[in-house]
Amino acid sequence: MTTDDIATVAREYFPNRTVEDAHAHGSGHINDTYATTMRDGEESKRYIFQRINRTIFRDVEGLMDNIARVTAHLRKKADASPQDAHTRPLTLVPTRTGRFYHEAATGEAWRVYEFIENAQSFDVCTGPEQAREAAGAFARFQRDLCDLPGGPLKETIPYFHHTPRRYAALENALLDNAAGRAAGVKAEIAFCSARKAMTARVLDLMEAGRIPQRTTHNDTKLNNVMIDARSGRAVCVIDLDTVMPGSVLFDFGDMIRTSTPTAPEDEPDLNKVRIDLAIFEGLANGYGAVARNFLAEYERENLVFSGKLITFTIGIRFLADYLAGDVYFKVHRPGHNLDRARTQFKMVEEIERHEDEMEAIVRSALA
Ligand code: ADP
Ligand code: GN1
Ligand code: MG
């Protein structure tokens, strides 16, 4: 992607400004993200230009309609609660014709967000205080969407956290063996089949009406919240592509998955991958302080389990993608998805080993 291509898109948004700089930004696995500086006379301002992954998101119109609804609602909530004023909703920039995305002649779909300045996203958590901040922001996000008007959001990826279907997809990828890698993952497959029994627990409880369906984020990776460089506070929840009907447990589980490990998601040396219980305590306290006011009984009881379930589920997805030849997640080296799958499975073991301590931490965080 060159500055020229960005310039073509930029004309649809800012017909009177010029592109001063554009470069790839962040470490997301799905979309193509560019930090773009636009110049208007003497003034420069940065924006995020993002090419939406259309292979994954089939209904861009529906997706962007969700994001417009969610950000408008969050803005009203933020204006009404000055005590949470440090966290602001993501701001979509409209095209010059007032649309929330631009479809290029090539079929590519582009959107633009205001750039969140003086902030950073983290792939590995720096400590309990940061975990508390991030979890608090995601909890307020869930709270504020409890009364989203206009009916349920569109499902942007059907069956996104449906672990039994993810498991079946893994079994199919193993049978297909599209990349000829099946023989090398016997230990990982054995690990998965030993845990197949847990895959349906949350979905069964949802079906039985014990766990409510709510509007949730569904991708609460630590690096999907922007942290202010100076204050360390969570200033914005980003990556709203999967905001749709779901369970708060999937969100809490993904916070555990991405905040509590002592090493990055793709760490090849599994000895470095452990759970940091002090970080977990910060996370549980940050989440609990807000969520204790709206969580139902079965949600509370499954918070620790959700960490195991979602970590297992994402591990299955990485492994299936490795077997399929790396067609879904962006990879940057050979075996990247396999390394990612292995760290997830190591974290599942870590949660299994520390389940009792984690349950005690959650009980006290919700008290
Ligand atoms: P993906 O779906 O590929 O993960 P994200 O929307 O999460 O894409 O964006 C990727 C990264 O870009 C984020 O982790 C964050 O570091 C950065 N980013 C995204 N939106 C903004 C923004 N509005 N301001 C500053 N940085 C952003
Ligand atoms: C993707 O987009 P990003 O990088 O924040 C993925 C998540 C996975 C995560 C694993 C739409 O998140 O579901 O948990 O990678 N997003 C989508 O790191 O599939
Ligand atoms: Mg992201």
Coordinates of N, CA and C and ligand atoms in Angstrom, one line a residue, residues 25-33 48 50 57 90 111 113-117 119-121 123 219 221 223-224 226 236 238-241 330, ligand 1:
H25 N 0.0 0.4 10.7 CA 0.0 0.7 12.1 C -0.6 -0.5 12.9
G26 N -0.1 -0.7 14.1 CA -0.7 -1.7 15.0 C -0.4 -3.1 14.7
S27 N -0.9 -4.0 15.6 CA -0.6 -5.4 15.4 C -1.9 -6.3 15.3
G28 N -3.0 -5.7 14.8 CA -4.2 -6.5 14.6 C -4.0 -7.6 13.6
H29 N -4.9 -8.7 13.8 CA -4.7 -9.9 12.9 C -5.7 -9.8 11.7
I30 N -6.6 -8.8 11.6 CA -7.7 -8.9 10.7 C -7.7 -7.9 9.6
N31 N -7.8 -6.6 10.0 CA -7.9 -5.5 9.0 C -6.6 -4.9 8.6
D32 N -6.5 -4.1 7.6 CA -5.3 -3.4 7.2 C -5.4 -1.9 7.8
T33 N -4.6 -1.6 8.7 CA -4.7 -0.3 9.4 C -3.6 0.6 9.1
I48 N -7.0 7.3 11.5 CA -6.8 5.9 11.2 C -7.6 5.6 10.0
Q50 N -8.7 2.5 7.6 CA -8.7 1.0 7.8 C -9.4 0.4 6.6
F57 N -15.6 -10.3 6.8 CA -16.9 -9.5 7.1 C -17.6 -9.4 5.8
L90 N -15.0 5.6 20.3 CA -14.4 5.7 19.0 C -15.2 6.7 18.1
R111 N -12.8 2.6 5.9 CA -13.4 3.5 6.9 C -12.3 4.4 7.5
Y113 N -11.3 6.6 11.1 CA -11.5 7.0 12.5 C -10.6 8.1 12.9
E114 N -11.1 8.9 13.9 CA -10.2 9.9 14.5 C -9.1 9.2 15.2
F115 N -7.9 9.7 15.1 CA -6.7 9.0 15.7 C -6.7 9.3 17.2
I116 N -6.5 8.3 18.0 CA -6.5 8.6 19.4 C -5.0 8.9 19.8
E117 N -4.8 10.2 20.0 CA -3.4 10.6 20.2 C -2.9 10.4 21.7
A119 N -1.8 7.9 23.1 CA -2.2 6.6 23.7 C -1.6 5.5 22.9
Q120 N -1.7 4.3 23.6 CA -1.0 3.1 23.0 C -1.8 1.9 23.3
S121 N -1.7 0.9 22.5 CA -2.3 -0.4 22.8 C -1.2 -1.4 23.1
D123 N 0.3 -5.4 23.6 CA 0.1 -6.9 23.3 C 0.4 -7.7 24.6
D219 N -14.4 -9.2 21.3 CA -13.0 -9.3 20.9 C -12.2 -8.4 21.9
K221 N -9.6 -8.3 23.4 CA -8.1 -8.4 23.5 C -7.6 -7.2 24.2
N223 N -5.1 -5.5 23.4 CA -4.7 -4.4 22.5 C -5.9 -3.8 21.7
N224 N -7.1 -4.1 22.2 CA -8.3 -3.5 21.6 C -8.8 -2.4 22.6
M226 N -7.3 1.4 24.1 CA -6.2 2.3 24.0 C -5.9 2.9 25.4
C236 N -10.1 4.5 25.3 CA -11.0 4.2 24.3 C -11.0 2.7 24.0
I238 N -11.6 0.0 21.3 CA -11.6 0.1 19.8 C -12.0 -1.3 19.2
D239 N -11.8 -1.5 17.9 CA -12.1 -2.7 17.2 C -13.5 -3.2 17.4
L240 N -14.5 -2.5 16.9 CA -15.9 -2.7 17.2 C -16.5 -3.7 16.1
D241 N -15.7 -4.4 15.3 CA -16.3 -5.2 14.2 C -17.2 -6.3 14.7
K330 N -3.6 -13.1 10.0 CA -2.3 -12.6 9.4 C -1.2 -13.4 10.1
Ligands
ADP1 P1 -7.8 -5.4 13.8 O1 -9.3 -5.8 13.6 O2 -7.0 -5.8 12.6 O3 -7.3 -5.9 15.1 P2 -8.0 -2.8 15.1 O4 -9.2 -2.0 14.8 O5 -7.9 -3.4 16.4 O6 -7.8 -3.8 13.9 O7 -6.7 -1.8 14.9 C1 -5.4 -2.3 14.9 C2 -4.5 -1.5 15.8 O8 -4.5 -0.2 15.4 C3 -5.0 -1.4 17.3 O9 -4.6 -2.5 18.1 C4 -4.5 -0.1 17.7 O10 -3.1 -0.2 18.2 C5 -4.5 0.8 16.4 N1 -5.7 1.6 16.4 C6 -6.9 1.3 15.9 N2 -7.8 2.3 16.0 C7 -7.1 3.4 16.4 C8 -7.4 4.7 16.7 N3 -8.6 5.2 16.4 N4 -6.4 5.6 17.1 C9 -5.1 5.1 17.3 N5 -4.8 3.8 17.1 C10 -5.7 2.9 16.7

